[in-house]
Amino acid sequence: MTFDLVLSGSDLLLLAPEIFLTVWLCVVLAIDFSIKNLDHENIAYLSVGGVIATLLNLLWFDYLGVTGTLFHDMFVLDRLAIFFKIFVLLSTVLVILSSIDYVKSFRFFRGEYYFLVMMSALGMMFMASAHDLLSVFVTLEFSTFGFYVLVAYLRDDVKSNEAGLKFFILGVFAAGLLAYGVSLVYGETGTLVFSEMAHTPGSYGLAIGFLMIFAALGFKIGAVPFHSWIPDTYHGAPTPVTAFLSIAPKGAAMAILIRMFYVALAAFKPTWVLLFVVASILSMTYGNIVAIAQKNIKRLLAYSGIAQIGNVLIGLAAGTKRGSDAILFYLLTYLFANLGAFAVVIGVGNLIKSDEIEDYNGLNRRSPFLAAAMLIFLLSLAGVPPLAGFIGKLYIFVAAIDQELYTLLAVGLINIIISMYYYLVVVKKMYINEPVDPSPIRVSIPIKTVIYVGLAGTLILGIYPRPFIEWVVAATLMFSNVTDMVAAALPHGSGG
Amino acid sequence: MLEELQFGFPLLSVLVFLPFAGAIAVWVQRDSDLMRKTTLGVAIVELILAALLLLKFLPDSAAMQFVERLEWIPALGISYHLAVDGISVLFVGLTALLTVLIVLYSWETVQTNLKAYLMSLLGLETTVMGIFVSIDLILFFVFWELMLIPSYFLIKLWGVGEHRQYAALKYVLYTLLGSVFMLVGFALLSLNHYRVTGAYSFDLLDLLTVPVPLDQQLLIFWMIFLGLAFKAPIFPFHTWLPDALVQGPIGMSVVLAGIKLGTYGFLRFSFPLLPEASAHPAVTRVVMVLAVIAIVYGAIIAIVQADFRRLLVFSSISHLGFVVLGLFALNFQGIQGSLIQMINLGLTTAGLFFFAGFLYDRLGNTLVHAGGGLAAKMPVLAAFLLLIGLASIGLPGTNGFIGEFLILLGAFQAHWFYGVICVSGVIFAAAYFLWYYERAIFGPVGRLVPHVLKDLNQREMVIASTLSLLILWIGLYPAPFLRMINGSIQVVVDRLEQGVLAHHGGENEPPLLATSSLRK
């Protein structure tokens, strides 16, 4: 393999969003260094402006249909990559907005916080474009470095330090697994590019290699049995970082998973379906059952996130075009509902300095807006119609029924009921119980903005999902042949 | 489709979303009196619109009327498709009527957190209306699930019992447990449609055009059965009912006991879509036995209850057994009787719950031994209670008689054994109601009865006399109501007969050909 780096102007165009964001975050950092006494809020809005500009750039690309590959297929820009980049950037904007009040509690390095958030986002943008095992490794590590620092950002808080250390040690372990897996796969196939692996014969080395890569990515998305870092890290990290961690890396890693299994390993589908079925069942069941016992809202959302990823994995277990559509749509619904819920947690936490579920008693009295928003987000996470989560779950389950995965389906359905229980417990505390301290909770404008965006997303995706479904269907158009390969006998659906 | 019947506006959409708009109107108000008046106004307009629907409804027709159809999620074949036919049209009227009566009942009895109560009530009306007019299965499911949210809050926040928290959660989780299976059943139907035609669809009318293999039909039938049985509730899925109906507020009990959503689902979806499975001997035998157990068990338990509300809960389980028995007799009379009986129960059982509320407001509880000689103190209340009670046990001249008689006819046609059980159920019903009436209302005035008891006030008179009028109307002259439902029932029965033939006549032709009449 020779690396002759040839770049032309049109190639650079494909990298325009990343290049722009890189320049922007350097500028933000420079401004933070050079101007003394600059309020960190300005830095935050500056960051938001840059991320939104990148977002618009990507939307424009999506509209124009810009696609292409760079660096010997290491970097690919297609509609799937654009979808996940938009996904990551959207969550970045919302996370930065919901951080503004929280950052006030940091004593040092307020400006650098935004820099690190944007840098992680940049890494995840590259993850969405990774089309080669080497770029998978590099981009995964790139995006995680920012998080290592962010998780431990509360320097004086033991929990935050503990969270950072756990996240770091397990993250490095996962990176080691990933590197070893990549080397095994390279040894068996002689290539690192996904599309070139598609026709290699199966072997034990290949299987072990991909299992290791799956373990590393499973760590990122927090699927059981690679979830052990999640509860403590989520609990200890600054809440906006937890929110970020619970959405963006999952989306970016899911982009890699879909690409890897749909492109490189399409031929081995019967084998890996089982892998996802097991991971999905374990994640849903474990996440939901353990969530019941939680006393801290961040831990509750951590476990519910594990369970939600179990639902997403149903789509991968289906292994069809419809499955990938469903994953994308589900992630979108999860983005709005989960970030919205975290925004409420941040809003409440900023004021009462507590994340215990007990302290949500009588939230309805203290802030009807926050309580109603939380109600809608939790119900959407539980999958109650006509909210976004319902359509997402419906889509995922239809994909599973397509492939006659009835066991998985049964487990998934039972889990919906279990999850309904603990979401309702929180609802009960907010609406029925009496508050200890009835003083009203004021919500700042940035947090309100995030909550409104979350509410709008949750309602629009539920009531009028059509344009979004068309978007995700178009984003995974390249996987149409996956369906044909598996179920060649079926006529092609009008829905596809 | 029947364009000439459309008004200048989409009547069904207005029926569904008007209460929701009303809830928002209540939300922005501060004065509690104005909130009550707004709610009542919205409920009355809704009732007028429902009456308009009933008047303009073309009787003796099986066609879907007042059709509204828009695409919603084309990728999954889900549409916003509303329509009414003979099966659903009466329920629309019943829902609108009961909501008005509940608002009247709650006028003074609900004082705490009034705004949220009225909003929940109107929200509940929206979802129940939605359930009855949805032709798309997913749209139906959306309303079906959505109904849980106002119900949960109604039971939890305004319940009268000590265990209302537990009751509310139990109700939600049990219904959810059933409905997730129902959703899978719906999805399997859609998948079958995909296999035959190459496109997904959750539209009832589309699904009726494709045949479903028998083994699949059985699987789907049981899936949907679970969803409907929990909601109905059919024995042995009824355990949430006593909790919800006794712990919850009267308004909620009236809706849960009076509006028979579960059994409506059988007639709407299971029978037309899965005729072979519905007529399968294994299915009918199991369901009929469950119905028989419900009739006898409910009635016997009702006899020994010391609390009027609990008595009503078990009597309603027993009555529901009749309805299921009539449905699964699978003949015209049985189904006709069941459908009209579902409406009747909406008047009688719901009416009795109102009276339980009246007694509760006066005595502080509904225990039998707290009463005694109430007729002397409140003659009007006693008279109306007697009339509605007798209607609920099927006295000739009242609506209960029409329903039970038709069910009885149908049951005897199916098998003499079911007919005999049915008759015994009627006798038990007479026993529990009359014995209660004798102990609590007649006789010497009880020790615990307060000296001063007011008889029915004006609002309560409106509730009692409206229900009594309808009870007598259906009892003496049921023809207009029966004509509305007959056309659609005939189509369902025709489809079922083909299902029966498939089991007995050995015919191999696809069973689902009788769709043209439904889609005319």
PDB file of N, CA and C in Angstrom, chain B residues 81-139:
ATOM      1  N   HIS B  81     -56.805   8.138   8.676  1.00  0.00           N
ATOM      2  CA  HIS B  81     -58.015   7.676   8.003  1.00  0.00           C
ATOM      3  C   HIS B  81     -59.130   7.558   9.047  1.00  0.00           C
ATOM      4  N   LEU B  82     -60.095   8.463   8.939  1.00  0.00           N
ATOM      5  CA  LEU B  82     -61.220   8.444   9.860  1.00  0.00           C
ATOM      6  C   LEU B  82     -62.490   8.090   9.093  1.00  0.00           C
ATOM      7  N   ALA B  83     -63.366   7.338   9.733  1.00  0.00           N
ATOM      8  CA  ALA B  83     -64.677   7.054   9.150  1.00  0.00           C
ATOM      9  C   ALA B  83     -65.524   6.397  10.234  1.00  0.00           C
ATOM     10  N   VAL B  84     -66.828   6.419  10.037  1.00  0.00           N
ATOM     11  CA  VAL B  84     -67.693   5.656  10.935  1.00  0.00           C
ATOM     12  C   VAL B  84     -68.535   4.710  10.096  1.00  0.00           C
ATOM     13  N   ASP B  85     -68.908   3.592  10.684  1.00  0.00           N
ATOM     14  CA  ASP B  85     -69.902   2.718  10.080  1.00  0.00           C
ATOM     15  C   ASP B  85     -70.815   2.260  11.208  1.00  0.00           C
ATOM     16  N   GLY B  86     -71.659   1.293  10.918  1.00  0.00           N
ATOM     17  CA  GLY B  86     -72.639   0.878  11.908  1.00  0.00           C
ATOM     18  C   GLY B  86     -72.021   0.410  13.211  1.00  0.00           C
ATOM     19  N   ILE B  87     -70.802  -0.120  13.121  1.00  0.00           N
ATOM     20  CA  ILE B  87     -70.188  -0.657  14.328  1.00  0.00           C
ATOM     21  C   ILE B  87     -69.806   0.468  15.282  1.00  0.00           C
ATOM     22  N   SER B  88     -69.353   1.576  14.740  1.00  0.00           N
ATOM     23  CA  SER B  88     -68.781   2.596  15.620  1.00  0.00           C
ATOM     24  C   SER B  88     -69.695   3.798  15.868  1.00  0.00           C
ATOM     25  N   VAL B  89     -70.707   3.990  15.015  1.00  0.00           N
ATOM     26  CA  VAL B  89     -71.402   5.279  15.046  1.00  0.00           C
ATOM     27  C   VAL B  89     -72.103   5.528  16.386  1.00  0.00           C
ATOM     28  N   LEU B  90     -72.693   4.480  16.961  1.00  0.00           N
ATOM     29  CA  LEU B  90     -73.411   4.693  18.218  1.00  0.00           C
ATOM     30  C   LEU B  90     -72.450   5.026  19.362  1.00  0.00           C
ATOM     31  N   PHE B  91     -71.244   4.465  19.283  1.00  0.00           N
ATOM     32  CA  PHE B  91     -70.279   4.744  20.344  1.00  0.00           C
ATOM     33  C   PHE B  91     -69.891   6.223  20.363  1.00  0.00           C
ATOM     34  N   VAL B  92     -69.842   6.812  19.175  1.00  0.00           N
ATOM     35  CA  VAL B  92     -69.507   8.240  19.115  1.00  0.00           C
ATOM     36  C   VAL B  92     -70.539   9.038  19.904  1.00  0.00           C
ATOM     37  N   GLY B  93     -71.818   8.726  19.660  1.00  0.00           N
ATOM     38  CA  GLY B  93     -72.876   9.410  20.390  1.00  0.00           C
ATOM     39  C   GLY B  93     -72.785   9.154  21.882  1.00  0.00           C
ATOM     40  N   LEU B  94     -72.534   7.884  22.242  1.00  0.00           N
ATOM     41  CA  LEU B  94     -72.476   7.522  23.664  1.00  0.00           C
ATOM     42  C   LEU B  94     -71.343   8.272  24.374  1.00  0.00           C
ATOM     43  N   THR B  95     -70.179   8.323  23.725  1.00  0.00           N
ATOM     44  CA  THR B  95     -69.033   9.007  24.336  1.00  0.00           C
ATOM     45  C   THR B  95     -69.355  10.484  24.576  1.00  0.00           C
ATOM     46  N   ALA B  96     -69.946  11.115  23.552  1.00  0.00           N
ATOM     47  CA  ALA B  96     -70.260  12.538  23.691  1.00  0.00           C
ATOM     48  C   ALA B  96     -71.263  12.750  24.820  1.00  0.00           C
ATOM     49  N   LEU B  97     -72.258  11.863  24.896  1.00  0.00           N
ATOM     50  CA  LEU B  97     -73.286  12.009  25.930  1.00  0.00           C
ATOM     51  C   LEU B  97     -72.695  11.831  27.328  1.00  0.00           C
ATOM     52  N   LEU B  98     -71.930  10.753  27.491  1.00  0.00           N
ATOM     53  CA  LEU B  98     -71.398  10.486  28.832  1.00  0.00           C
ATOM     54  C   LEU B  98     -70.468  11.604  29.291  1.00  0.00           C
ATOM     55  N   THR B  99     -69.722  12.184  28.349  1.00  0.00           N
ATOM     56  CA  THR B  99     -68.824  13.275  28.758  1.00  0.00           C
ATOM     57  C   THR B  99     -69.626  14.445  29.317  1.00  0.00           C
ATOM     58  N   VAL B 100     -70.721  14.795  28.635  1.00  0.00           N
ATOM     59  CA  VAL B 100     -71.548  15.892  29.148  1.00  0.00           C
ATOM     60  C   VAL B 100     -72.024  15.560  30.557  1.00  0.00           C
ATOM     61  N   LEU B 101     -72.487  14.334  30.742  1.00  0.00           N
ATOM     62  CA  LEU B 101     -73.015  13.954  32.058  1.00  0.00           C
ATOM     63  C   LEU B 101     -71.912  13.976  33.125  1.00  0.00           C
ATOM     64  N   ILE B 102     -70.710  13.550  32.732  1.00  0.00           N
ATOM     65  CA  ILE B 102     -69.616  13.550  33.712  1.00  0.00           C
ATOM     66  C   ILE B 102     -69.265  14.982  34.108  1.00  0.00           C
ATOM     67  N   VAL B 103     -69.262  15.870  33.120  1.00  0.00           N
ATOM     68  CA  VAL B 103     -68.973  17.270  33.451  1.00  0.00           C
ATOM     69  C   VAL B 103     -70.029  17.789  34.423  1.00  0.00           C
ATOM     70  N   LEU B 104     -71.288  17.463  34.149  1.00  0.00           N
ATOM     71  CA  LEU B 104     -72.352  17.896  35.064  1.00  0.00           C
ATOM     72  C   LEU B 104     -72.146  17.313  36.444  1.00  0.00           C
ATOM     73  N   TYR B 105     -71.813  16.019  36.477  1.00  0.00           N
ATOM     74  CA  TYR B 105     -71.624  15.372  37.775  1.00  0.00           C
ATOM     75  C   TYR B 105     -70.485  16.032  38.546  1.00  0.00           C
ATOM     76  N   SER B 106     -69.407  16.392  37.814  1.00  0.00           N
ATOM     77  CA  SER B 106     -68.216  16.914  38.499  1.00  0.00           C
ATOM     78  C   SER B 106     -68.361  18.360  38.920  1.00  0.00           C
ATOM     79  N   TRP B 107     -69.486  19.001  38.567  1.00  0.00           N
ATOM     80  CA  TRP B 107     -69.643  20.441  38.764  1.00  0.00           C
ATOM     81  C   TRP B 107     -69.256  20.874  40.174  1.00  0.00           C
ATOM     82  N   GLU B 108     -69.795  20.178  41.149  1.00  0.00           N
ATOM     83  CA  GLU B 108     -69.480  20.537  42.530  1.00  0.00           C
ATOM     84  C   GLU B 108     -68.623  19.504  43.230  1.00  0.00           C
ATOM     85  N   THR B 109     -68.656  18.280  42.717  1.00  0.00           N
ATOM     86  CA  THR B 109     -67.971  17.219  43.456  1.00  0.00           C
ATOM     87  C   THR B 109     -66.466  17.299  43.322  1.00  0.00           C
ATOM     88  N   VAL B 110     -65.978  17.892  42.227  1.00  0.00           N
ATOM     89  CA  VAL B 110     -64.531  18.026  42.090  1.00  0.00           C
ATOM     90  C   VAL B 110     -64.148  19.475  42.348  1.00  0.00           C
ATOM     91  N   GLN B 111     -63.363  19.698  43.380  1.00  0.00           N
ATOM     92  CA  GLN B 111     -62.942  21.057  43.720  1.00  0.00           C
ATOM     93  C   GLN B 111     -61.432  21.217  43.625  1.00  0.00           C
ATOM     94  N   THR B 112     -60.702  20.155  43.962  1.00  0.00           N
ATOM     95  CA  THR B 112     -59.244  20.289  43.993  1.00  0.00           C
ATOM     96  C   THR B 112     -58.692  20.199  42.580  1.00  0.00           C
ATOM     97  N   ASN B 113     -57.746  21.097  42.303  1.00  0.00           N
ATOM     98  CA  ASN B 113     -57.016  21.017  41.047  1.00  0.00           C
ATOM     99  C   ASN B 113     -57.954  20.924  39.844  1.00  0.00           C
ATOM    100  N   LEU B 114     -58.950  21.791  39.852  1.00  0.00           N
ATOM    101  CA  LEU B 114     -60.059  21.679  38.896  1.00  0.00           C
ATOM    102  C   LEU B 114     -59.586  21.769  37.452  1.00  0.00           C
ATOM    103  N   LYS B 115     -58.661  22.687  37.196  1.00  0.00           N
ATOM    104  CA  LYS B 115     -58.238  22.915  35.811  1.00  0.00           C
ATOM    105  C   LYS B 115     -57.693  21.629  35.197  1.00  0.00           C
ATOM    106  N   ALA B 116     -56.787  20.989  35.941  1.00  0.00           N
ATOM    107  CA  ALA B 116     -56.171  19.768  35.412  1.00  0.00           C
ATOM    108  C   ALA B 116     -57.225  18.672  35.222  1.00  0.00           C
ATOM    109  N   TYR B 117     -58.201  18.641  36.137  1.00  0.00           N
ATOM    110  CA  TYR B 117     -59.243  17.623  36.027  1.00  0.00           C
ATOM    111  C   TYR B 117     -60.029  17.796  34.736  1.00  0.00           C
ATOM    112  N   LEU B 118     -60.480  19.030  34.494  1.00  0.00           N
ATOM    113  CA  LEU B 118     -61.283  19.263  33.292  1.00  0.00           C
ATOM    114  C   LEU B 118     -60.454  19.023  32.034  1.00  0.00           C
ATOM    115  N   MET B 119     -59.177  19.408  32.098  1.00  0.00           N
ATOM    116  CA  MET B 119     -58.326  19.158  30.927  1.00  0.00           C
ATOM    117  C   MET B 119     -58.161  17.666  30.683  1.00  0.00           C
ATOM    118  N   SER B 120     -57.948  16.900  31.750  1.00  0.00           N
ATOM    119  CA  SER B 120     -57.819  15.446  31.588  1.00  0.00           C
ATOM    120  C   SER B 120     -59.087  14.864  31.000  1.00  0.00           C
ATOM    121  N   LEU B 121     -60.214  15.355  31.489  1.00  0.00           N
ATOM    122  CA  LEU B 121     -61.502  14.822  31.032  1.00  0.00           C
ATOM    123  C   LEU B 121     -61.679  15.076  29.539  1.00  0.00           C
ATOM    124  N   LEU B 122     -61.397  16.302  29.113  1.00  0.00           N
ATOM    125  CA  LEU B 122     -61.541  16.606  27.691  1.00  0.00           C
ATOM    126  C   LEU B 122     -60.507  15.848  26.862  1.00  0.00           C
ATOM    127  N   GLY B 123     -59.304  15.725  27.428  1.00  0.00           N
ATOM    128  CA  GLY B 123     -58.287  14.925  26.738  1.00  0.00           C
ATOM    129  C   GLY B 123     -58.752  13.494  26.563  1.00  0.00           C
ATOM    130  N   LEU B 124     -59.368  12.975  27.608  1.00  0.00           N
ATOM    131  CA  LEU B 124     -59.882  11.603  27.542  1.00  0.00           C
ATOM    132  C   LEU B 124     -60.931  11.484  26.448  1.00  0.00           C
ATOM    133  N   GLU B 125     -61.797  12.490  26.339  1.00  0.00           N
ATOM    134  CA  GLU B 125     -62.838  12.423  25.309  1.00  0.00           C
ATOM    135  C   GLU B 125     -62.205  12.394  23.916  1.00  0.00           C
ATOM    136  N   THR B 126     -61.185  13.222  23.715  1.00  0.00           N
ATOM    137  CA  THR B 126     -60.493  13.211  22.414  1.00  0.00           C
ATOM    138  C   THR B 126     -59.985  11.823  22.074  1.00  0.00           C
ATOM    139  N   THR B 127     -59.322  11.189  23.048  1.00  0.00           N
ATOM    140  CA  THR B 127     -58.718   9.898  22.727  1.00  0.00           C
ATOM    141  C   THR B 127     -59.783   8.839  22.491  1.00  0.00           C
ATOM    142  N   VAL B 128     -60.861   8.868  23.281  1.00  0.00           N
ATOM    143  CA  VAL B 128     -61.897   7.841  23.095  1.00  0.00           C
ATOM    144  C   VAL B 128     -62.596   8.031  21.753  1.00  0.00           C
ATOM    145  N   MET B 129     -62.893   9.292  21.415  1.00  0.00           N
ATOM    146  CA  MET B 129     -63.460   9.560  20.092  1.00  0.00           C
ATOM    147  C   MET B 129     -62.520   9.044  19.009  1.00  0.00           C
ATOM    148  N   GLY B 130     -61.246   9.321  19.204  1.00  0.00           N
ATOM    149  CA  GLY B 130     -60.261   8.888  18.215  1.00  0.00           C
ATOM    150  C   GLY B 130     -60.270   7.386  18.029  1.00  0.00           C
ATOM    151  N   ILE B 131     -60.401   6.672  19.144  1.00  0.00           N
ATOM    152  CA  ILE B 131     -60.440   5.208  19.059  1.00  0.00           C
ATOM    153  C   ILE B 131     -61.599   4.761  18.179  1.00  0.00           C
ATOM    154  N   PHE B 132     -62.756   5.414  18.330  1.00  0.00           N
ATOM    155  CA  PHE B 132     -63.938   4.920  17.622  1.00  0.00           C
ATOM    156  C   PHE B 132     -63.970   5.312  16.152  1.00  0.00           C
ATOM    157  N   VAL B 133     -63.310   6.382  15.771  1.00  0.00           N
ATOM    158  CA  VAL B 133     -63.424   6.791  14.371  1.00  0.00           C
ATOM    159  C   VAL B 133     -62.183   6.437  13.548  1.00  0.00           C
ATOM    160  N   SER B 134     -61.156   5.843  14.193  1.00  0.00           N
ATOM    161  CA  SER B 134     -59.946   5.518  13.432  1.00  0.00           C
ATOM    162  C   SER B 134     -60.162   4.256  12.618  1.00  0.00           C
ATOM    163  N   ILE B 135     -59.795   4.331  11.348  1.00  0.00           N
ATOM    164  CA  ILE B 135     -59.858   3.157  10.491  1.00  0.00           C
ATOM    165  C   ILE B 135     -58.461   2.621  10.266  1.00  0.00           C
ATOM    166  N   ASP B 136     -57.470   3.483  10.428  1.00  0.00           N
ATOM    167  CA  ASP B 136     -56.087   3.030  10.330  1.00  0.00           C
ATOM    168  C   ASP B 136     -55.681   2.392  11.656  1.00  0.00           C
ATOM    169  N   LEU B 137     -55.045   1.244  11.580  1.00  0.00           N
ATOM    170  CA  LEU B 137     -54.749   0.496  12.804  1.00  0.00           C
ATOM    171  C   LEU B 137     -53.773   1.236  13.713  1.00  0.00           C
ATOM    172  N   ILE B 138     -52.794   1.889  13.102  1.00  0.00           N
ATOM    173  CA  ILE B 138     -51.815   2.592  13.941  1.00  0.00           C
ATOM    174  C   ILE B 138     -52.452   3.833  14.562  1.00  0.00           C
ATOM    175  N   LEU B 139     -53.270   4.505  13.784  1.00  0.00           N
ATOM    176  CA  LEU B 139     -53.960   5.675  14.332  1.00  0.00           C
ATOM    177  C   LEU B 139     -54.833   5.248  15.524  1.00  0.00           C
TER     178      LEU B 139
END
